[in-house]
Tab-separated table of C-alpha atoms and ligand atoms in Angstrom:
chain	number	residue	atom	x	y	z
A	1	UNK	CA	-20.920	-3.795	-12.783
A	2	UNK	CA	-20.611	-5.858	-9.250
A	3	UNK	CA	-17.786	-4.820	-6.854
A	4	UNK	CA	-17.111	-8.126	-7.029
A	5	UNK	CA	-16.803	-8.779	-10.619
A	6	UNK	CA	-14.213	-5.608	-11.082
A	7	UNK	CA	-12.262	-6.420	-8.159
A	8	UNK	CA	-11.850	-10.198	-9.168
A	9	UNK	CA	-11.372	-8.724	-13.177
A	10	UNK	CA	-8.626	-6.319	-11.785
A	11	UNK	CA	-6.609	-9.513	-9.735
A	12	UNK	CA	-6.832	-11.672	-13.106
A	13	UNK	CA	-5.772	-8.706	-15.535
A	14	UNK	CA	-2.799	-10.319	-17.289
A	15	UNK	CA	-1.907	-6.458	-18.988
A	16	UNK	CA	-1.239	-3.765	-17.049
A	17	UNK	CA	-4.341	-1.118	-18.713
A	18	UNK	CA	-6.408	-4.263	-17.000
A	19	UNK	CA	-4.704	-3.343	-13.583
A	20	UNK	CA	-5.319	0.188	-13.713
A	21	UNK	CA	-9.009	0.088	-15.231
A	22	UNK	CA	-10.684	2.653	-13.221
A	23	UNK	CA	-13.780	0.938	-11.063
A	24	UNK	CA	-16.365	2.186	-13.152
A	25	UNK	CA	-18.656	5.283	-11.318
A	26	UNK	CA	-22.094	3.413	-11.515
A	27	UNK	CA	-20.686	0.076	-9.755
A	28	UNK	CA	-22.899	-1.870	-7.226
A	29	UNK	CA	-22.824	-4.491	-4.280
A	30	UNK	CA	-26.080	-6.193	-4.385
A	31	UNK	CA	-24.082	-10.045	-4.530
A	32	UNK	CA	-20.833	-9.384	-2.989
A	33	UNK	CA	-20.660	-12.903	-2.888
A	34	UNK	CA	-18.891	-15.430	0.011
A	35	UNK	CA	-16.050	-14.627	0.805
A	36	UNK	CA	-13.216	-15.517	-1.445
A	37	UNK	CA	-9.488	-15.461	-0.644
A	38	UNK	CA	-7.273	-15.339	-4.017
A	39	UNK	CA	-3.761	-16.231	-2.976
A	40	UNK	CA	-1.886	-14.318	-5.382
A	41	UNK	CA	-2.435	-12.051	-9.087
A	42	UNK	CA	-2.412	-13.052	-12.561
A	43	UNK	CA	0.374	-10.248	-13.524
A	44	UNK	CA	1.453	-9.202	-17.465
A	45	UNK	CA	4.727	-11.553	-18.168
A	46	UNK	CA	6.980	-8.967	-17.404
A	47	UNK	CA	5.729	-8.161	-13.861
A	48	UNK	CA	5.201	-11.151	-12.459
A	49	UNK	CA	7.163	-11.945	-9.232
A	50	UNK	CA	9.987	-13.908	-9.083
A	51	UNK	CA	10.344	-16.185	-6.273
A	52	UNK	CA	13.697	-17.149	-6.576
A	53	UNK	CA	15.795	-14.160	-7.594
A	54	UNK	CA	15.909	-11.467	-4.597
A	55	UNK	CA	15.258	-7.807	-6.072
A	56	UNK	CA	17.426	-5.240	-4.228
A	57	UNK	CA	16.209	-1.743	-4.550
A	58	UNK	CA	18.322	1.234	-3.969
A	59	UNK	CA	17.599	3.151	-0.473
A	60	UNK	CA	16.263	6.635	-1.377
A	61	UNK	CA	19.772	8.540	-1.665
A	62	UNK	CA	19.958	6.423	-4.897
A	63	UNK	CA	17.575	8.800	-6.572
A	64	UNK	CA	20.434	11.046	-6.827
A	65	UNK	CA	22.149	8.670	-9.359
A	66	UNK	CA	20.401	8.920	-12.627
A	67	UNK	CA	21.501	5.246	-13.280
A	68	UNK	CA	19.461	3.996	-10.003
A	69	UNK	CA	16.728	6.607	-10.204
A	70	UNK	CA	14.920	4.245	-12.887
A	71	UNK	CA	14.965	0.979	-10.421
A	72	UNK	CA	13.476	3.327	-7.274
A	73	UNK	CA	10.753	4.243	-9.418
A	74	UNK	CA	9.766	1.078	-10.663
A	75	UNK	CA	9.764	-0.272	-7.290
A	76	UNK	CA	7.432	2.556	-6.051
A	77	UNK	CA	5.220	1.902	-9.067
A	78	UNK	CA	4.922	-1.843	-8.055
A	79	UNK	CA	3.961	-0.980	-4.547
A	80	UNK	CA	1.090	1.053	-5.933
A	81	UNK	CA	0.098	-2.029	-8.024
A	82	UNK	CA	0.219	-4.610	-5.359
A	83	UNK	CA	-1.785	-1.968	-2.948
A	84	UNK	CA	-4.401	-1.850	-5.422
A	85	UNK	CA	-4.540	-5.842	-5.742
A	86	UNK	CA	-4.928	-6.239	-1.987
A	87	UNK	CA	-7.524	-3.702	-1.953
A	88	UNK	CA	-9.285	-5.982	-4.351
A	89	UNK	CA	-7.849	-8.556	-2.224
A	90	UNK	CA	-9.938	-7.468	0.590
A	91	UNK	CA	-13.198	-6.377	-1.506
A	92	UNK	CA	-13.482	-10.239	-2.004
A	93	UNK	CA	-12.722	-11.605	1.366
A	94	UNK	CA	-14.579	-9.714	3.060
A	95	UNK	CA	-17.827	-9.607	1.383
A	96	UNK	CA	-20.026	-9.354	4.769
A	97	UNK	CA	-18.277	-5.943	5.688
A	98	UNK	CA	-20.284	-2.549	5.528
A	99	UNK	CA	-21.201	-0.143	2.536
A	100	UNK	CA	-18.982	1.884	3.701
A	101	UNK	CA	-16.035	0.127	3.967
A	102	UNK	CA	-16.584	-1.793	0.893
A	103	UNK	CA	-17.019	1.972	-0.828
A	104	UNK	CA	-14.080	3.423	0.795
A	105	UNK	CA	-11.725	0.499	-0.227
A	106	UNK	CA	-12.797	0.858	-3.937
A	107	UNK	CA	-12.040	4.998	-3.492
A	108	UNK	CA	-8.397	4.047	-2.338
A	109	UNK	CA	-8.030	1.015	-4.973
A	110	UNK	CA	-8.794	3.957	-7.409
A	111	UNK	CA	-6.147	6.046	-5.821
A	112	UNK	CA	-3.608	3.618	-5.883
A	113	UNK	CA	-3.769	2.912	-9.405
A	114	UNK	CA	-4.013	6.496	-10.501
A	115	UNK	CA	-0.588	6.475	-8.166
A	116	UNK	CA	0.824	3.617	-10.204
A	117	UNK	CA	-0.045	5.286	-13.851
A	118	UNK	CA	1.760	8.798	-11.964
A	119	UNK	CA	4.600	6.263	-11.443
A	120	UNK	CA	4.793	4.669	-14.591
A	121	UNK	CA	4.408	8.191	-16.735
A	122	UNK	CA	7.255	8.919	-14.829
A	123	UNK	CA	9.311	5.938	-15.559
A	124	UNK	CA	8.500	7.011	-19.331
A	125	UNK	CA	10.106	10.070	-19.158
A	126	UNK	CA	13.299	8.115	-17.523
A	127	UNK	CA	13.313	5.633	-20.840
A	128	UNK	CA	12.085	3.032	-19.163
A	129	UNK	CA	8.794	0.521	-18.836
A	130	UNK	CA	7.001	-1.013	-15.865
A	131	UNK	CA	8.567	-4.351	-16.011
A	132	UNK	CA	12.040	-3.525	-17.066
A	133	UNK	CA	12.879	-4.483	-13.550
A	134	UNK	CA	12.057	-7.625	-11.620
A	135	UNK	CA	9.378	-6.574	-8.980
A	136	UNK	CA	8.240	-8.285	-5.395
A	137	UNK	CA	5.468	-9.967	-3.922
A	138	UNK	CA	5.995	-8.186	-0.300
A	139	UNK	CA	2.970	-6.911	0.004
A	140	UNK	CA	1.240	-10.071	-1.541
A	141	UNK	CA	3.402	-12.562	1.114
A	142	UNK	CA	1.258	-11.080	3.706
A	143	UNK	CA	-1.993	-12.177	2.950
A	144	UNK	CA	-1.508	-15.873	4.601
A	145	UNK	CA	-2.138	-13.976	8.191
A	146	UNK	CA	-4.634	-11.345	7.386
A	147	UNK	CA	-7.813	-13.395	8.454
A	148	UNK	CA	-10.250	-10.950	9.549
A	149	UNK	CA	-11.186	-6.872	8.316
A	150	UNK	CA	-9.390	-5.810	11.294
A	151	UNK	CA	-6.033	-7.444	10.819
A	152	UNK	CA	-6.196	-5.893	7.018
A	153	UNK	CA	-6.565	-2.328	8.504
A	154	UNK	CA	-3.736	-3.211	10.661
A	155	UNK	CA	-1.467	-4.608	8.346
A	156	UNK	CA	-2.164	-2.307	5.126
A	157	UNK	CA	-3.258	0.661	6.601
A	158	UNK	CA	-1.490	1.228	10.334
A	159	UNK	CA	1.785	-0.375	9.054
A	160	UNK	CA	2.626	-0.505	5.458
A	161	UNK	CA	0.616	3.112	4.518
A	162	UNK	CA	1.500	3.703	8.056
A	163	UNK	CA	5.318	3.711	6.838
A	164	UNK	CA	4.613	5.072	3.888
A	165	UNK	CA	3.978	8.644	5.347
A	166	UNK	CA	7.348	8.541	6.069
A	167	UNK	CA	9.144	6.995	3.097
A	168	UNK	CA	7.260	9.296	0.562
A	169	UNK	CA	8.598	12.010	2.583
A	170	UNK	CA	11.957	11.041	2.271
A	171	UNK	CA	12.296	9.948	-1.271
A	172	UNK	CA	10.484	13.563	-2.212
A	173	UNK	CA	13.023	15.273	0.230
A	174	UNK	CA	15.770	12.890	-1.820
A	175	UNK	CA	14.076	13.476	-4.879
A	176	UNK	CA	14.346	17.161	-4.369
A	177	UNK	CA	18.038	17.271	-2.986
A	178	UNK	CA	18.947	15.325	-6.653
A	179	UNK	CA	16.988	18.227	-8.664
A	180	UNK	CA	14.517	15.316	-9.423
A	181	UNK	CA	11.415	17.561	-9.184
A	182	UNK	CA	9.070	15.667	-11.069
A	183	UNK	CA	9.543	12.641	-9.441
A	184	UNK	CA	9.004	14.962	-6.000
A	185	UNK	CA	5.906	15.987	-7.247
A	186	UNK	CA	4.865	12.357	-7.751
A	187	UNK	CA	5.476	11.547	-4.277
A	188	UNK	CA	3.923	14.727	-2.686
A	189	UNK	CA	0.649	13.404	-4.420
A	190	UNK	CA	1.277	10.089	-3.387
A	191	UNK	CA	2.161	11.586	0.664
A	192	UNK	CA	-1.360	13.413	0.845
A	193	UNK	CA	-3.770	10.756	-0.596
A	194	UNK	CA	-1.721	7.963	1.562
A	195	UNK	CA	-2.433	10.377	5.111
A	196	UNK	CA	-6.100	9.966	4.050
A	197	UNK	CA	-5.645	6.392	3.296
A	198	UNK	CA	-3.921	5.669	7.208
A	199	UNK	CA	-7.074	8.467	8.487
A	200	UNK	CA	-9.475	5.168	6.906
A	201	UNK	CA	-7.318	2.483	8.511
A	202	UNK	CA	-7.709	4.310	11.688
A	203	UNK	CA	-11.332	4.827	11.823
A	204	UNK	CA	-12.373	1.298	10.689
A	205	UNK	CA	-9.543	0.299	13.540
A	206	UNK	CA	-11.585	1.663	16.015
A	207	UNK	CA	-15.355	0.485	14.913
A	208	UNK	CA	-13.513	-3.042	14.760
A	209	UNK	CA	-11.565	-3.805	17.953
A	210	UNK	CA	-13.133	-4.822	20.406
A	211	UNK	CA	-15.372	-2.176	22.486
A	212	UNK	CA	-12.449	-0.767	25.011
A	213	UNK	CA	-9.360	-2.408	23.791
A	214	UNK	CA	-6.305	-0.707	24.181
A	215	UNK	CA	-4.987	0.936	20.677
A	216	UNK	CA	-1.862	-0.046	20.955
A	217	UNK	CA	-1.708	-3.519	22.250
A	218	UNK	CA	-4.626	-4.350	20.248
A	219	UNK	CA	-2.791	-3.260	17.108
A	220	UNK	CA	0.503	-5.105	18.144
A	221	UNK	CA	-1.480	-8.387	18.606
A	222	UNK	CA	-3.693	-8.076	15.226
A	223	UNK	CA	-0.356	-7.168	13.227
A	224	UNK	CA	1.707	-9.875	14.628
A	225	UNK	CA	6.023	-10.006	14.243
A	226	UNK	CA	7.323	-9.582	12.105
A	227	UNK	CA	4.772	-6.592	10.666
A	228	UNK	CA	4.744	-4.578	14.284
A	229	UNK	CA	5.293	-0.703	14.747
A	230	UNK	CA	8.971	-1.104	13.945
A	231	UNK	CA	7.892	-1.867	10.072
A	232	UNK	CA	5.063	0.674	10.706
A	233	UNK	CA	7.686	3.900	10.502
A	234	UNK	CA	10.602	4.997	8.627
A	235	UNK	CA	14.027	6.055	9.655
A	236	UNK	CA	12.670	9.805	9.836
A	237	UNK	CA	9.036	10.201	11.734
A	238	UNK	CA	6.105	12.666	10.037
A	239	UNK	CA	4.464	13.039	13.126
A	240	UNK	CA	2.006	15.678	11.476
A	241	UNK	CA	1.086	13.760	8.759
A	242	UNK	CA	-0.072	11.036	11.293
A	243	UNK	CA	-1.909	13.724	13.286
A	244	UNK	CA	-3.628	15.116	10.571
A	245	UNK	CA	-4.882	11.204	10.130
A	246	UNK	CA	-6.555	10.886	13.524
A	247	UNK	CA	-4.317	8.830	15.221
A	248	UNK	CA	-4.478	9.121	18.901
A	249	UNK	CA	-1.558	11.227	20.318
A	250	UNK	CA	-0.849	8.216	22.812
A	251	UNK	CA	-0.455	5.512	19.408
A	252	UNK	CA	2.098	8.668	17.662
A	253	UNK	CA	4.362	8.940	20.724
A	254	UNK	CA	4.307	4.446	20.889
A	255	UNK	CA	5.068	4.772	17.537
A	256	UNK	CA	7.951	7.312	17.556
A	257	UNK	CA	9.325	5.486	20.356
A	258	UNK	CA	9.674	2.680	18.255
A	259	UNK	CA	13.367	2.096	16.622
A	260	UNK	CA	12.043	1.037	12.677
A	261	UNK	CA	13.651	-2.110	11.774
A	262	UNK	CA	14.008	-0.619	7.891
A	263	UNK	CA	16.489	2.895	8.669
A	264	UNK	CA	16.190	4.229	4.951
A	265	UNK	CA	14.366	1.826	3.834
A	266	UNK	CA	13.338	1.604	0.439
A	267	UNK	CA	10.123	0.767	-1.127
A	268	UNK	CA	10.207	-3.108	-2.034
B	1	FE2	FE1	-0.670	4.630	-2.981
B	2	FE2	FE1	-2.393	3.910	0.095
């Protein structure tokens, strides 16, 4: 099977097994095709957004109330989905990009769902399905500005996987403090593979700015406001986990300087 034929059969999966097909081990890129930019998923009835009704979801001190524990892991399991639709997302709108970037976006896509099935298990053992809740598009609203390979790096990987370093590490911590260890677990899995995930966004960063561009600036100006470095952290800062994924000690220290616009934010 084409790249392109499972990435465009994983956006128009109207059941969730669809979504979280594996990308088969033999798959190839001889006609990735021109480049195609889907503006939003075919979704199962039960997850598709909803435009007009706002979904709250509870900060991470919620997971120690079993009542709100349910609605924090569905939203975590919907971030996983939409991650894997926008790397799919990108597999098709950016068709001219290297092997290795079109390989390495198919390895995290695979991660991502496996994250979203480690989600939804869990939800199972708290009596509930994916799609009990209403989910968001936030991921998905983002697309409209991501024109080019290097503005997806810097708005998936350097802010919203960025951020995520932190916010698994606090729901896990929160997780933990409520006794909630399985749900920990979950998000110590999801913690590593997501450091590897930001390691990716930074290397392709640097093969695609331009040749001497300041990190920062050129990272500020790609992600545009409202997705800059204050959406790019959480209210705590795992400076380890971002040194562990390459980023230049300068871009950590801009970064923890940076007051996050989301203290205790919660996965939406
Ligand atoms: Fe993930
Ligand atoms: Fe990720």
């Amino acid at each position: 099977m084409e790249i392109r034929t499972f990435a465009l059969a994983l956006l128009e999966a109207s059941t969730l097994e669809g979504k979280l097909r594996p990308p088969p081990a033999d798959l190839t890129d001889d006609q990735p095709g021109a480049p195609l930019r889907v503006q939003g998923p075919v979704r199962p009835p039960a997850l598709r957004h909803d435009p007009v009704r706002k979904v709250k979801v509870p900060a991470a001190e919620g997971l120690r109330d079993p009542a709100q524990r349910p609605r924090i892991v569905h939203a975590l399991a919907n971030h996983e989905l939409q991650a894997a639709e926008l790397f799919a997302w990108a597999l098709l709108a950016f068709p001219e990009m290297p092997a290795a970037f079109r390989r390495g976006c198919v390895a995290i896509l695979a991660e991502e769902q496996a994250h979203c099935r480690l989600y939804v298990e869990r939800l199972a053992e708290l009596e509930h399905e994916f799609g009990d809740f209403g989910v968001t598009a936030h991921f998905w609203r983002k697309i409209e500005r991501i024109l080019t390979p290097l503005e997806f790096v810097c708005v998936l990987g350097l802010t919203f996987e960025n951020a995520n370093l932190d916010f698994a590490g606090e729901h896990a911590a929160a997780a933990r403090a409520a006794g909630d260890e399985a749900t920990a677990r979950v998000l110590d899995v999801v913690h590593a593979d997501e450091t590897r995930h930001v390691a990716f966004a930074w290397r392709w960063f640097q093969r695609l700015k331009p040749a001497g561009a300041d990190d920062w600036e050129t990272y500020c100006h790609a992600v545009g406001a409202p997705h800059g470095p204050e959406r790019a952290r959480g209210a705590t800062f795992d400076a380890v986990a971002r040194h562990a994924a390459g980023l230049s000690p300068e871009f950590i220290e801009r970064l923890e300087a940076t007051t996050p616009t989301r203290p205790g934010g919660a996965p939406r």
